[in-house]
Coordinates of C-alpha atoms in Angstrom, one line a residue:
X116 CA 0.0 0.0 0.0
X117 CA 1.5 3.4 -0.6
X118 CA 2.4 6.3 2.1
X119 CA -0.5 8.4 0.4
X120 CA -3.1 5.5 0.6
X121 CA -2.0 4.8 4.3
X122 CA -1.9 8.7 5.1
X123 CA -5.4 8.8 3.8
X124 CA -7.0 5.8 5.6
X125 CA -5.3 6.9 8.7
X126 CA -6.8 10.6 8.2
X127 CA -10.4 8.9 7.0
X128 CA -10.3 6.4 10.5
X129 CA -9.7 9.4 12.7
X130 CA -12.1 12.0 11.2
X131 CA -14.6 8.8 11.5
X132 CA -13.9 8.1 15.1
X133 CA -14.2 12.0 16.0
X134 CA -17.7 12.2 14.5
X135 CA -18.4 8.9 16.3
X136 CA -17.4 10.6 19.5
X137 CA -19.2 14.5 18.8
X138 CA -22.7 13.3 19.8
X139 CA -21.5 12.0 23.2
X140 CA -19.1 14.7 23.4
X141 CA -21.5 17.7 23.4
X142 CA -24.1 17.3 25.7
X143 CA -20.9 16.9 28.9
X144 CA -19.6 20.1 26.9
X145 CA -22.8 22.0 26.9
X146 CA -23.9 20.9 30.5
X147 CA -20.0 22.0 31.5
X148 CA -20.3 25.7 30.1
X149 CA -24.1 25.7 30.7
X150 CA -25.3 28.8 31.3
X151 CA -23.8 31.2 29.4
X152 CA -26.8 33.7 28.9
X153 CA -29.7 34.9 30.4
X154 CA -32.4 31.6 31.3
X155 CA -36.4 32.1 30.9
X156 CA -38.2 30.9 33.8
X157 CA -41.7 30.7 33.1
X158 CA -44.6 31.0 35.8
X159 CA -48.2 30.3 34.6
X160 CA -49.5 33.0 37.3
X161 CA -49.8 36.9 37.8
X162 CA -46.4 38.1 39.9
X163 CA -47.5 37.1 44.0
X164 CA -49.2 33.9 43.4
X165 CA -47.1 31.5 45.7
X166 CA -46.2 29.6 42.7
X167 CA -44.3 32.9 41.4
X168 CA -42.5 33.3 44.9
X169 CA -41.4 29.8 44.6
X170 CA -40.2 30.4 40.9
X171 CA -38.3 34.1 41.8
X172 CA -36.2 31.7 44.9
X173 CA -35.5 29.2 42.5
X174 CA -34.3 32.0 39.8
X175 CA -32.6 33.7 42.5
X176 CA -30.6 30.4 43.5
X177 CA -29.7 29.6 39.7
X178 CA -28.5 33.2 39.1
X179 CA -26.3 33.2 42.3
X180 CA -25.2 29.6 41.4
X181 CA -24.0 30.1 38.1
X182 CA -23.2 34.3 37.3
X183 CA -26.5 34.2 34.9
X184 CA -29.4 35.6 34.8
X185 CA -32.4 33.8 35.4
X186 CA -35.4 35.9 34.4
X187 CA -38.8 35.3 35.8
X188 CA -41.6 35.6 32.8
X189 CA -45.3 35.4 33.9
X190 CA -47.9 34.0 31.7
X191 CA -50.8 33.9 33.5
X192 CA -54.2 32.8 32.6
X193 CA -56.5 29.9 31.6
X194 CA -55.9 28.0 34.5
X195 CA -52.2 27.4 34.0
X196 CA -52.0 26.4 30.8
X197 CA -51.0 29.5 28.7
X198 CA -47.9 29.7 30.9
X199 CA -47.6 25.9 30.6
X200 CA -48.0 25.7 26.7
X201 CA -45.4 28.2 26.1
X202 CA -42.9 26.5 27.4
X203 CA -43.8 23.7 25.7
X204 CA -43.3 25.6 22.9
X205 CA -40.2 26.5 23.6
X206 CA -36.3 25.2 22.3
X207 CA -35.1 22.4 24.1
X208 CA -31.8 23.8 24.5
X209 CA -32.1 24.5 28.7
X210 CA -32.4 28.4 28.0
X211 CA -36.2 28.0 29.2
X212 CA -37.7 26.3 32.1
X213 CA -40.7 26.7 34.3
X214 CA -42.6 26.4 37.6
X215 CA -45.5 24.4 37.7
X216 CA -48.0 23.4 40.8
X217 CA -50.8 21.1 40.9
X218 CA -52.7 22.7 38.2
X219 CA -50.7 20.8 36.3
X220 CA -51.5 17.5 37.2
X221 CA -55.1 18.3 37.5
X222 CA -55.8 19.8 34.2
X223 CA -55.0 16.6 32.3
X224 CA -58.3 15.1 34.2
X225 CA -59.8 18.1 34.0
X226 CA -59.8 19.6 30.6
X227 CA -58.9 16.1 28.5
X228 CA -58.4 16.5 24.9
X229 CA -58.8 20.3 25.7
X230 CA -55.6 20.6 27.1
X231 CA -53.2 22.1 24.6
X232 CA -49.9 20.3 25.7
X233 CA -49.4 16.3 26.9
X234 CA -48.1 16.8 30.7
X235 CA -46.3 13.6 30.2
X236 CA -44.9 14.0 26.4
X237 CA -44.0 17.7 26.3
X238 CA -41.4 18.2 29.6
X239 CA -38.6 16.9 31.5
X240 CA -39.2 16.6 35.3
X241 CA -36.5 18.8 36.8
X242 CA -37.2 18.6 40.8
X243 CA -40.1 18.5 43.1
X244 CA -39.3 21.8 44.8
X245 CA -41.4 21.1 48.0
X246 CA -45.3 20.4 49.1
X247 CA -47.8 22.4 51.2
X248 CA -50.0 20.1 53.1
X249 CA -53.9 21.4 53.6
X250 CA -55.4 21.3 56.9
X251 CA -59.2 21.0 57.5
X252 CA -60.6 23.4 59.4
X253 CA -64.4 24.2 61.1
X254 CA -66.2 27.0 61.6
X255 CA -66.9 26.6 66.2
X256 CA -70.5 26.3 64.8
X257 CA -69.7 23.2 64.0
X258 CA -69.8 20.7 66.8
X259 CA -67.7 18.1 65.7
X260 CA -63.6 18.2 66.9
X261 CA -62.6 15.2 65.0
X262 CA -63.0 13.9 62.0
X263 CA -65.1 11.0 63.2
X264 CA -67.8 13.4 64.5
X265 CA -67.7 15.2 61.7
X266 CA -68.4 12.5 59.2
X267 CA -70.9 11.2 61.8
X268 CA -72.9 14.4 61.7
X269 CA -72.8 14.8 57.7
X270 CA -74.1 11.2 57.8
X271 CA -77.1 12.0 59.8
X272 CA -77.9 15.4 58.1
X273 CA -76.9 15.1 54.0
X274 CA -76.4 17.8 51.6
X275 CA -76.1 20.3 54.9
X276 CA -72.7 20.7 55.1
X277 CA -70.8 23.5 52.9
X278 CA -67.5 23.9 51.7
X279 CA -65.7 26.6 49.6
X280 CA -62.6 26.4 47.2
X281 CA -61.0 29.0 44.9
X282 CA -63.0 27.2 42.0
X283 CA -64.2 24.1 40.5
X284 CA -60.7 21.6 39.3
X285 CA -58.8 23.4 42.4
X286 CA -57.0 21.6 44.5
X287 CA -58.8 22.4 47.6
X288 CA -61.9 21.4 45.8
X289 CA -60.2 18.0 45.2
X290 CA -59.5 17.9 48.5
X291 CA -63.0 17.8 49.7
X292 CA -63.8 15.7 46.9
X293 CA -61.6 13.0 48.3
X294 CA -63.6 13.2 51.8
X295 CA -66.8 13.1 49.9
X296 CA -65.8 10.1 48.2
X297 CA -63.7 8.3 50.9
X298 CA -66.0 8.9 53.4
X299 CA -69.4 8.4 51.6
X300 CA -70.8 11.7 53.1
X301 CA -72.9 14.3 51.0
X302 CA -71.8 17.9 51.3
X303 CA -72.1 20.9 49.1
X304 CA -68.9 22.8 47.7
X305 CA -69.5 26.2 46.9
X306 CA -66.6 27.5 44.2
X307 CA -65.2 31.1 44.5
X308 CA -63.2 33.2 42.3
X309 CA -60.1 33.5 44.0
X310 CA -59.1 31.6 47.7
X311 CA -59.4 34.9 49.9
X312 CA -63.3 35.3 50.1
X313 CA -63.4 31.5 51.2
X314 CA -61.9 31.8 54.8
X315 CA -63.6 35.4 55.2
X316 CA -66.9 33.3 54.6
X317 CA -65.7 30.7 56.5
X318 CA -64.7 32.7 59.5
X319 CA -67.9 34.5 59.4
X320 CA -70.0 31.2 59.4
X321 CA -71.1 31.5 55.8
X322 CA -69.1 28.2 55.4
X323 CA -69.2 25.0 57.6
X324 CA -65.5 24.1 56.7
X325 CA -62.4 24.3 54.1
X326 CA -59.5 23.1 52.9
X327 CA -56.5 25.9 53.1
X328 CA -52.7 25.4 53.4
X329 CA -50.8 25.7 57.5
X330 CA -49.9 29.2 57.1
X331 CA -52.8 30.7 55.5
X332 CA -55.3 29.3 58.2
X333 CA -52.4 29.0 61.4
X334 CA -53.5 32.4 63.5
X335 CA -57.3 31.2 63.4
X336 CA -56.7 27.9 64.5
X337 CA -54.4 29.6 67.5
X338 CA -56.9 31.8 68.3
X339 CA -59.4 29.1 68.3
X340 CA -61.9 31.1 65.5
X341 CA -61.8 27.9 62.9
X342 CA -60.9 24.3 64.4
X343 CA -58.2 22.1 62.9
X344 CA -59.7 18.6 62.0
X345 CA -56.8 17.0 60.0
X346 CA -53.8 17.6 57.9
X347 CA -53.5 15.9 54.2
X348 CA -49.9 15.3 54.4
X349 CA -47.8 11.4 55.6
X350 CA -46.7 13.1 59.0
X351 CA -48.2 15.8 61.5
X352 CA -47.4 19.4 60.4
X353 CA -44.9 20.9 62.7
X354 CA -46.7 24.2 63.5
X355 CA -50.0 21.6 64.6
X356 CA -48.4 18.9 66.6
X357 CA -52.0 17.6 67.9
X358 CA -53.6 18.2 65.3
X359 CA -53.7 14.0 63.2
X360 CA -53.4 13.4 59.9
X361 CA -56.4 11.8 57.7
X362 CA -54.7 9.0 57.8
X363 CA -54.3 8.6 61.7
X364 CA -58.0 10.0 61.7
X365 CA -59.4 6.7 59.7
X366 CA -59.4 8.1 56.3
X367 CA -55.9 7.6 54.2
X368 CA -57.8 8.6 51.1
X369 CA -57.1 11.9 51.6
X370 CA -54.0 13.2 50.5
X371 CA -54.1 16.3 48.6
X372 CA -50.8 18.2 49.2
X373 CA -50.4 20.0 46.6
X374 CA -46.9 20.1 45.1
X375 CA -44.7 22.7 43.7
X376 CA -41.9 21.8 40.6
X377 CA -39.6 23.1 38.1
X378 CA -39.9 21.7 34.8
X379 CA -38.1 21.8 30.9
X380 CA -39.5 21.2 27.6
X381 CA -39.3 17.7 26.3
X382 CA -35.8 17.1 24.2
X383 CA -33.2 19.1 26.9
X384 CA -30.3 17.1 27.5
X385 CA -30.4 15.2 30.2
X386 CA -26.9 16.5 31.8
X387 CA -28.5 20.3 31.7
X388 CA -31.7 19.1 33.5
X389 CA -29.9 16.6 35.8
X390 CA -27.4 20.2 36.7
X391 CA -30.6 22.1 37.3
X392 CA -31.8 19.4 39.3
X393 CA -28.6 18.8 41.8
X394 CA -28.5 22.7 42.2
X395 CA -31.7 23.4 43.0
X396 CA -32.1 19.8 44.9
X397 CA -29.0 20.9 47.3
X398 CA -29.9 24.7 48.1
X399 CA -33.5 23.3 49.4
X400 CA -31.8 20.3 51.4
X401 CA -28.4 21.9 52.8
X402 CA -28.6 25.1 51.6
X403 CA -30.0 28.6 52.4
X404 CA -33.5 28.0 51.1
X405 CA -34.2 25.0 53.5
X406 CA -35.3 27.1 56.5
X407 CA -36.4 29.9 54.3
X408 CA -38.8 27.6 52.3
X409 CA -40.0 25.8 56.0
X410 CA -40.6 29.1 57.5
X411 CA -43.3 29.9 54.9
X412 CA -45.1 27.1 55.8
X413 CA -43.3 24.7 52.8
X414 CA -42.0 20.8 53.4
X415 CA -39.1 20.9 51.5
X416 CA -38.3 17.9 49.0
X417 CA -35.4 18.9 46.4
X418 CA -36.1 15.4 44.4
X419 CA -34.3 13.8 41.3
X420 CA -36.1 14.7 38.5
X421 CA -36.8 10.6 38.5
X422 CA -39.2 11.1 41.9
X423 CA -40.5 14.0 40.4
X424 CA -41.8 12.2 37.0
X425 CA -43.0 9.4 39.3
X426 CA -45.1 11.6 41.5
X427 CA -46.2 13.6 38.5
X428 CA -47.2 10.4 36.9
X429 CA -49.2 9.0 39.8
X430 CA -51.0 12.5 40.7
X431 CA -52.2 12.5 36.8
X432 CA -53.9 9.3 37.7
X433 CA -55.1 10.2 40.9
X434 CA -56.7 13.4 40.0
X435 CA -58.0 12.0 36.7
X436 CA -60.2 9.1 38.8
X437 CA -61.3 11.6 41.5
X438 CA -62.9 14.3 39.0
X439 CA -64.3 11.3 36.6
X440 CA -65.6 9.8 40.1
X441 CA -67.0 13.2 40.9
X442 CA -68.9 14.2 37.9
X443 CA -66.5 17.4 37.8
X444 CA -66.4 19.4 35.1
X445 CA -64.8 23.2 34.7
X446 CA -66.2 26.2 34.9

């Protein structure tokens, strides 16, 4: 064979085995130097909707982490999903991300083929950020103080009972749902436009009871205007140490703690999302956020972007059999 043919081979097998390498090469690459410009985080609310607060604390956390900016973009409006669908719009290349909350794995059951994204298909999990267990609380009209008595008076007088939410699909809604079903009791939920009229009804006895998260109902259970029945979460809330659980009250079916994630569009690379998951993940566990996030009445989680896929997955089903079990349909 001659020099030239060898030289050429020899030129052909390394040019070949550097384009075999590029497509594992890039993504490390990318993920190494990733950011280097300004991120999108989009938040399907108005700016002061918990949801955004959680959103401009992760931003903050990126943009101190990594020397770019990490700019908050609201998209509020029709009930999540405009904020939701434009990310899902958006390039895959880890420049865009977004906060989502239990909207998002409501709709799905909610709206069906209506639903202008598949929560699925369209996005990469990045972490489970942290959950904010409900409480169920009584107006002192009431006279029940546990759940048993409760359920045992809603037994003997049906359809009496009433119960507010900030709207039909919301997850307080979905909450009371859950008792309704789990505890075979008929009671009447009256939706509002917005949470903030509920507990002003509630506390002036407009309302029997509600569902509402620790810190938006913890003064009025201290001061003894609204009664704490039960918290949705696996454990006792901190701030209510006598106050059970559903399941230590006899009814494990309800559960609703509604969960609060950052997300990608389907198609980033795996080694930018799993970068965005570790730093976020380790800020909310070790980090400055974790007593930042439990002081506003947060349990921090800071999962893989595995768990968070898996409980995405599994509240999509959950929420899908309670509102076909309920009849619900939106407003």
């Amino acid at each position: 064979m001659s020099t030239s043919r060898r030289s050429f081979l020899a030129r052909s097998s390394a040019l070949a085995l550097g384009s075999a390498a590029l497509p594992w090469s890039l993504p490390a690459r990318a993920a190494g130097q990733y950011p280097d410009k300004a991120v999108r985080l989009f938040v399907p609310y108005p700016p002061g909707a918990a949801t955004d607060n959680l959103g401009r604390l992760a931003a903050q956390t990126y943009s101190e982490a990594y020397g770019q900016p990490f700019v908050v973009e609201n998209r509020g409006g029709g009930g999540t999903t405009i904020g939701t669908r434009a990310l899902a719009a958006s390039d895959p290349d880890g420049y865009s991300i977004g906060m989502v909350d239990s909207a998002f794995t409501i709709n799905p059951g909610l709206l069906g083929d209506k639903l202008p994204y598949d929560t699925l298909k369209d996005f990469k999990p990045i972490s489970l950020m942290v959950t904010a267990p409900f409480v169920m609380v009584t107006h002192p009209s009431v006279k029940a103080k546990d759940l048993a008595a409760f359920i045992a008076l809603a037994k003997a007088e049906p359809g009496r009972f009433t119960f507010g939410s900030a709207g039909i699909g919301s997850a307080p809604h979905l909450a009371g749902e859950q008792l309704r079903q789990h505890a075979g009791i008929d009671i009447l939920h009256i939706p509002y436009r917005g949470g903030g009229t509920v507990f002003t009804d509630l506390l002036g006895g407009q309302l029997h009871f509600a569902f509402g998260t620790v810190p938006t109902l913890l003064e009025h259970i201290k001061s003894g205007a609204l009664n704490a029945i039960a918290v949705t979460s696996a454990e006792r809330v901190g701030q209510l140490p006598d106050v059970p659980t559903f399941r230590e009250a006899g009814l494990p079916g309800v559960d609703t703690s509604p969960l609060f994630g950052l997300i990608a569009p389907a198609g980033t690379p795996d080694e930018i999302v799993a970068k965005l998951s570790s730093t976020i993940a380790e800020a909310i566990l070790h980090g400055s956020l974790n007593a930042r996030l439990a002081g506003m009445g947060f349990q921090p989680v800071g999962s893989t972007p595995e768990a968070f896929a898996k409980r995405i997955a599994d509240d999509v089903a959950k929420w899908t059999q309670v509102i076909k079990q309920g009849g619900i349909t939106p407003e």
